[in-house]
Amino acid sequence: MWPRPYIELIFRVWTHEVILGDVSLHELQGQERLDDLCAILRRMGQHLGKGVEMYAEGCYDALPPMLVYDVTQDRVTFRAGPWHG
């Protein structure tokens, strides 16, 4: 989906409780774009009543999610740590 002209997001229903997505980090340059992404994740999670995990493009099976919307806390948090590849 293209919620903004500059952000392409790909989502998958991963489990009954969680939606999994990925985004190209090149599209998240600047605070405004990051804020837009967090707002999208929050609205989606609220609407569906599910958690949303956002990964760097192509990394959903190798790295922890970078952003997570927690439906019980109604907030998006940064989860990714330093990469040790």
Coordinates of N, CA, C and O in Angstrom, one line a residue:
M1 N 0.8 -1.2 0.0 CA 0.0 0.0 0.0 C 0.9 1.2 0.0 O 2.0 1.2 0.5
W2 N 0.4 2.3 -0.5 CA 1.1 3.6 -0.6 C 0.2 4.6 0.2 O -0.5 5.4 -0.4
P3 N 0.4 4.7 1.5 CA -0.4 5.6 2.3 C 0.0 7.1 2.1 O -0.8 8.0 2.3
R4 N 1.2 7.3 1.7 CA 1.7 8.6 1.3 C 2.5 8.4 0.0 O 3.1 7.3 -0.2
P5 N 2.7 9.4 -0.8 CA 3.4 9.2 -2.1 C 4.8 8.7 -1.9 O 5.4 8.1 -2.8
Y6 N 5.4 9.0 -0.7 CA 6.8 8.7 -0.5 C 7.0 7.4 0.4 O 8.2 7.1 0.7
I7 N 6.0 6.7 0.8 CA 6.1 5.5 1.6 C 5.3 4.4 1.1 O 4.1 4.5 0.9
E8 N 6.1 3.3 0.7 CA 5.4 2.1 0.3 C 5.5 1.1 1.5 O 6.6 0.8 2.0
L9 N 4.4 0.5 1.9 CA 4.3 -0.4 3.0 C 3.8 -1.7 2.5 O 2.8 -1.7 1.7
I10 N 4.3 -2.8 3.0 CA 3.8 -4.1 2.6 C 3.4 -4.8 3.9 O 4.2 -4.9 4.9
F11 N 2.2 -5.3 4.0 CA 1.7 -5.9 5.2 C 1.3 -7.3 5.0 O 0.8 -7.7 3.9
R12 N 1.4 -8.2 6.0 CA 1.0 -9.6 6.0 C 0.3 -9.9 7.3 O 0.7 -9.4 8.4
V13 N -0.8 -10.6 7.2 CA -1.4 -11.1 8.5 C -0.5 -12.3 8.9 O -0.5 -13.3 8.2
W14 N 0.2 -12.1 10.0 CA 1.2 -13.1 10.4 C 0.6 -14.1 11.4 O 0.8 -15.3 11.3
T15 N -0.1 -13.6 12.4 CA -0.8 -14.5 13.4 C -2.2 -13.8 13.6 O -2.5 -12.7 13.2
H16 N -3.0 -14.5 14.5 CA -4.3 -13.9 14.8 C -4.1 -12.6 15.5 O -5.0 -11.7 15.4
E17 N -3.0 -12.4 16.3 CA -2.9 -11.2 17.1 C -2.0 -10.1 16.4 O -2.0 -9.0 16.9
V18 N -1.2 -10.4 15.4 CA -0.2 -9.5 14.9 C -0.3 -9.4 13.4 O -0.4 -10.4 12.7
I19 N -0.1 -8.1 12.9 CA 0.1 -7.8 11.5 C 1.6 -7.5 11.4 O 2.1 -6.8 12.2
L20 N 2.2 -8.1 10.4 CA 3.6 -7.9 10.1 C 3.8 -7.0 8.9 O 3.0 -7.2 7.9
G21 N 4.7 -6.1 8.9 CA 4.9 -5.3 7.7 C 6.4 -5.0 7.5 O 7.2 -5.1 8.4
D22 N 6.7 -4.5 6.3 CA 8.1 -4.0 6.1 C 8.1 -2.7 5.2 O 7.1 -2.5 4.6
V23 N 9.2 -2.0 5.4 CA 9.3 -0.7 4.7 C 10.7 -0.5 4.3 O 11.6 -0.9 5.1
S24 N 11.0 0.1 3.2 CA 12.4 0.5 2.8 C 12.8 1.7 3.7 O 12.2 2.7 3.8
L25 N 14.0 1.5 4.4 CA 14.5 2.5 5.3 C 14.8 3.8 4.5 O 14.9 4.9 5.1
H26 N 15.1 3.7 3.2 CA 15.4 4.8 2.4 C 14.2 5.8 2.3 O 14.4 7.0 2.0
E27 N 13.0 5.2 2.5 CA 11.8 6.1 2.4 C 11.5 6.8 3.7 O 10.6 7.6 3.8
L28 N 12.3 6.5 4.8 CA 12.0 7.1 6.1 C 13.0 8.1 6.5 O 13.5 8.1 7.6
Q29 N 13.3 9.0 5.5 CA 14.3 10.0 5.8 C 13.6 11.2 6.5 O 12.7 11.8 5.9
G30 N 14.0 11.5 7.7 CA 13.5 12.7 8.4 C 12.4 12.3 9.4 O 11.7 11.3 9.3
Q31 N 12.2 13.2 10.4 CA 11.3 13.0 11.5 C 9.8 13.0 11.0 O 9.0 12.2 11.5
E32 N 9.5 13.8 10.0 CA 8.1 13.9 9.6 C 7.7 12.6 8.9 O 6.6 12.1 9.2
R33 N 8.5 12.0 8.2 CA 8.1 10.7 7.6 C 8.0 9.6 8.6 O 7.2 8.7 8.5
L34 N 8.9 9.6 9.6 CA 8.8 8.6 10.7 C 7.6 8.8 11.5 O 6.9 7.9 11.8
D35 N 7.2 10.1 11.8 CA 6.0 10.4 12.5 C 4.8 9.9 11.7 O 3.8 9.3 12.2
D36 N 4.8 10.1 10.3 CA 3.7 9.6 9.5 C 3.6 8.0 9.6 O 2.5 7.5 9.7
L37 N 4.7 7.3 9.5 CA 4.7 5.9 9.6 C 4.1 5.4 11.0 O 3.3 4.5 11.0
C38 N 4.5 6.1 12.1 CA 4.0 5.7 13.4 C 2.5 5.9 13.5 O 1.8 5.1 14.0
A39 N 2.0 7.0 12.9 CA 0.6 7.3 12.9 C -0.2 6.2 12.1 O -1.2 5.8 12.5
I40 N 0.4 5.8 11.0 CA -0.2 4.8 10.2 C -0.3 3.5 10.9 O -1.4 2.8 11.0
L41 N 0.8 3.1 11.6 CA 0.8 1.8 12.4 C -0.2 1.9 13.5 O -0.9 0.9 13.7
R42 N -0.3 3.0 14.2 CA -1.2 3.2 15.3 C -2.7 3.1 14.8 O -3.5 2.4 15.4
R43 N -3.0 3.8 13.7 CA -4.4 3.7 13.2 C -4.7 2.3 12.8 O -5.9 1.9 13.0
M44 N -3.8 1.7 12.1 CA -4.1 0.3 11.6 C -4.3 -0.6 12.8 O -5.3 -1.4 12.8
G45 N -3.5 -0.6 13.8 CA -3.6 -1.4 15.0 C -4.9 -1.1 15.8 O -5.5 -2.1 16.2
Q46 N -5.2 0.1 15.9 CA -6.4 0.5 16.6 C -7.7 0.0 15.8 O -8.6 -0.6 16.4
H47 N -7.7 0.2 14.5 CA -8.8 -0.2 13.7 C -9.0 -1.7 13.7 O -10.1 -2.2 13.8
L48 N -7.9 -2.5 13.7 CA -8.0 -4.0 13.6 C -8.0 -4.6 15.0 O -8.2 -5.8 15.1
G49 N -7.6 -3.8 16.0 CA -7.5 -4.4 17.4 C -6.3 -5.4 17.5 O -6.4 -6.4 18.2
K50 N -5.2 -5.2 16.7 CA -4.1 -6.1 16.7 C -2.8 -5.3 16.8 O -2.7 -4.1 16.5
G51 N -1.8 -6.0 17.2 CA -0.4 -5.4 17.2 C 0.1 -5.4 15.8 O -0.3 -6.1 14.9
V52 N 1.0 -4.4 15.5 CA 1.6 -4.3 14.2 C 3.1 -4.2 14.4 O 3.6 -3.4 15.2
E53 N 3.8 -5.1 13.7 CA 5.3 -5.1 13.8 C 5.8 -4.7 12.4 O 5.5 -5.2 11.4
M54 N 6.7 -3.6 12.5 CA 7.3 -3.1 11.2 C 8.7 -3.4 11.2 O 9.5 -3.1 12.1
Y55 N 9.2 -4.1 10.1 CA 10.5 -4.5 9.9 C 11.2 -3.7 8.8 O 10.5 -3.1 7.9
A56 N 12.5 -3.6 8.8 CA 13.2 -3.1 7.6 C 12.9 -4.0 6.4 O 12.7 -5.2 6.6
E57 N 12.8 -3.5 5.2 CA 12.4 -4.2 4.0 C 13.3 -5.5 3.9 O 14.5 -5.5 3.9
G58 N 12.6 -6.6 3.8 CA 13.2 -7.9 3.6 C 13.8 -8.6 4.8 O 14.5 -9.6 4.7
C59 N 13.6 -8.0 6.0 CA 14.3 -8.5 7.2 C 13.4 -9.1 8.2 O 13.7 -9.4 9.4
Y60 N 12.1 -9.4 7.9 CA 11.2 -9.9 8.9 C 11.5 -11.3 9.4 O 11.0 -11.7 10.4
D61 N 12.4 -12.0 8.8 CA 12.7 -13.3 9.3 C 14.1 -13.4 9.9 O 14.5 -14.4 10.3
A62 N 14.8 -12.3 9.9 CA 16.2 -12.3 10.4 C 16.5 -11.4 11.6 O 17.4 -11.6 12.4
L63 N 15.8 -10.2 11.6 CA 16.1 -9.2 12.6 C 14.8 -8.9 13.5 O 13.7 -9.2 13.0
P64 N 15.0 -8.3 14.6 CA 13.8 -7.9 15.4 C 13.1 -6.8 14.7 O 13.7 -6.1 13.9
P65 N 11.8 -6.6 14.9 CA 11.1 -5.5 14.3 C 11.7 -4.2 14.8 O 12.1 -4.1 15.9
M66 N 11.7 -3.2 13.9 CA 12.2 -1.9 14.3 C 11.1 -1.1 15.1 O 11.4 -0.4 16.0
L67 N 9.9 -1.2 14.7 CA 8.8 -0.5 15.3 C 7.7 -1.4 15.6 O 7.4 -2.3 14.8
V68 N 7.0 -1.3 16.8 CA 5.9 -2.1 17.2 C 4.8 -1.3 17.7 O 5.0 -0.5 18.6
Y69 N 3.6 -1.5 17.2 CA 2.4 -0.9 17.8 C 1.8 -2.0 18.8 O 1.5 -3.1 18.4
D70 N 1.7 -1.6 20.0 CA 1.2 -2.5 21.1 C -0.3 -2.0 21.3 O -0.5 -0.9 21.8
V71 N -1.2 -2.9 21.0 CA -2.6 -2.5 21.1 C -3.0 -2.4 22.5 O -3.9 -1.5 22.8
T72 N -2.4 -3.1 23.5 CA -2.8 -2.9 24.9 C -2.3 -1.6 25.5 O -3.0 -1.1 26.4
Q73 N -1.2 -1.1 25.0 CA -0.7 0.2 25.5 C -1.1 1.3 24.6 O -0.8 2.5 24.9
D74 N -1.6 1.0 23.4 CA -2.0 2.0 22.4 C -0.8 3.0 22.1 O -1.0 4.2 22.1
R75 N 0.3 2.4 21.8 CA 1.5 3.2 21.4 C 2.4 2.4 20.5 O 2.5 1.2 20.5
V76 N 3.2 3.2 19.8 CA 4.3 2.6 18.9 C 5.6 2.8 19.6 O 5.9 3.9 20.1
T77 N 6.4 1.8 19.7 CA 7.7 1.9 20.3 C 8.8 1.4 19.4 O 8.6 0.6 18.5
F78 N 10.0 1.9 19.6 CA 11.2 1.5 18.8 C 11.7 0.3 19.5 O 12.0 0.3 20.7
R79 N 12.0 -0.8 18.8 CA 12.5 -2.0 19.4 C 13.8 -2.5 18.8 O 14.5 -3.2 19.5
A80 N 14.2 -2.1 17.6 CA 15.4 -2.6 17.0 C 16.6 -2.0 17.8 O 16.6 -0.9 18.2
G81 N 17.6 -2.9 17.9 CA 18.8 -2.4 18.5 C 20.0 -2.4 17.5 O 19.7 -2.5 16.3
P82 N 21.2 -2.3 17.9 CA 22.3 -2.4 17.0 C 22.4 -3.7 16.2 O 22.0 -4.7 16.8
W83 N 22.7 -3.6 15.0 CA 22.8 -4.8 14.1 C 24.2 -5.3 14.2 O 25.2 -4.6 14.1
H84 N 24.3 -6.6 14.5 CA 25.6 -7.3 14.6 C 25.7 -8.3 13.5 O 25.6 -9.5 13.8
G85 N 25.9 -7.9 12.3 CA 25.9 -8.8 11.2 C 27.2 -9.1 10.7 O 28.0 -9.6 10.1

